């Protein structure tokens, strides 16, 4: 009985991992984009401070 439950859990875990792959990939891309924007903001901030 316990073996069947373990198999169900493993199958469900595999299905969930597969379903979450595209979402995880998008989140990783968003994270890179956010870092890029933050870096650009810092560079702009430095440029503005130099002009003052």
Coordinates of C-alpha atoms in Angstrom, one line a residue:
X1 CA 0.0 0.0 0.0
X2 CA 2.7 2.4 1.0
X3 CA 4.6 1.6 -2.2
X4 CA 1.6 2.7 -4.3
X5 CA 1.4 6.0 -2.4
X6 CA 5.1 6.6 -2.9
X7 CA 4.7 5.9 -6.7
X8 CA 1.8 8.3 -6.8
X9 CA 3.8 11.0 -5.0
X10 CA 6.8 10.5 -7.4
X11 CA 4.6 10.7 -10.5
X12 CA 2.9 13.8 -9.2
X13 CA 6.2 15.4 -8.4
X14 CA 7.5 14.6 -11.9
X15 CA 4.3 16.1 -13.5
X16 CA 4.6 19.2 -11.4
X17 CA 8.3 19.7 -12.2
X18 CA 7.5 19.4 -15.9
X19 CA 4.6 21.9 -15.6
X20 CA 6.7 24.4 -13.7
X21 CA 9.7 24.3 -16.1
X22 CA 8.3 27.1 -18.4
X23 CA 7.4 29.2 -15.4
X24 CA 10.8 28.7 -13.9
X25 CA 12.5 29.7 -17.1
X26 CA 10.4 32.9 -17.4
X27 CA 11.2 33.8 -13.8
X28 CA 14.9 33.3 -14.5
X29 CA 14.6 35.5 -17.6
X30 CA 12.8 38.2 -15.6
X31 CA 15.4 38.0 -12.8
X32 CA 18.1 38.7 -15.4
X33 CA 16.1 41.6 -16.9
X34 CA 15.6 43.1 -13.5
X35 CA 19.4 42.9 -12.8
X36 CA 20.0 44.5 -16.2
X37 CA 17.6 47.4 -15.5
X38 CA 19.1 47.9 -12.0
X39 CA 22.6 48.1 -13.5
X40 CA 21.4 50.6 -16.1
X41 CA 19.7 52.7 -13.3
X42 CA 23.0 52.8 -11.4
X43 CA 24.9 53.9 -14.4
X44 CA 22.4 56.6 -15.1
X45 CA 22.5 57.7 -11.5
X46 CA 26.3 58.0 -11.7
X47 CA 26.1 60.0 -15.0
X48 CA 23.6 62.4 -13.5
X49 CA 25.7 62.9 -10.4
X50 CA 28.8 63.6 -12.5
X51 CA 26.9 66.4 -14.4
X52 CA 26.0 68.1 -11.2

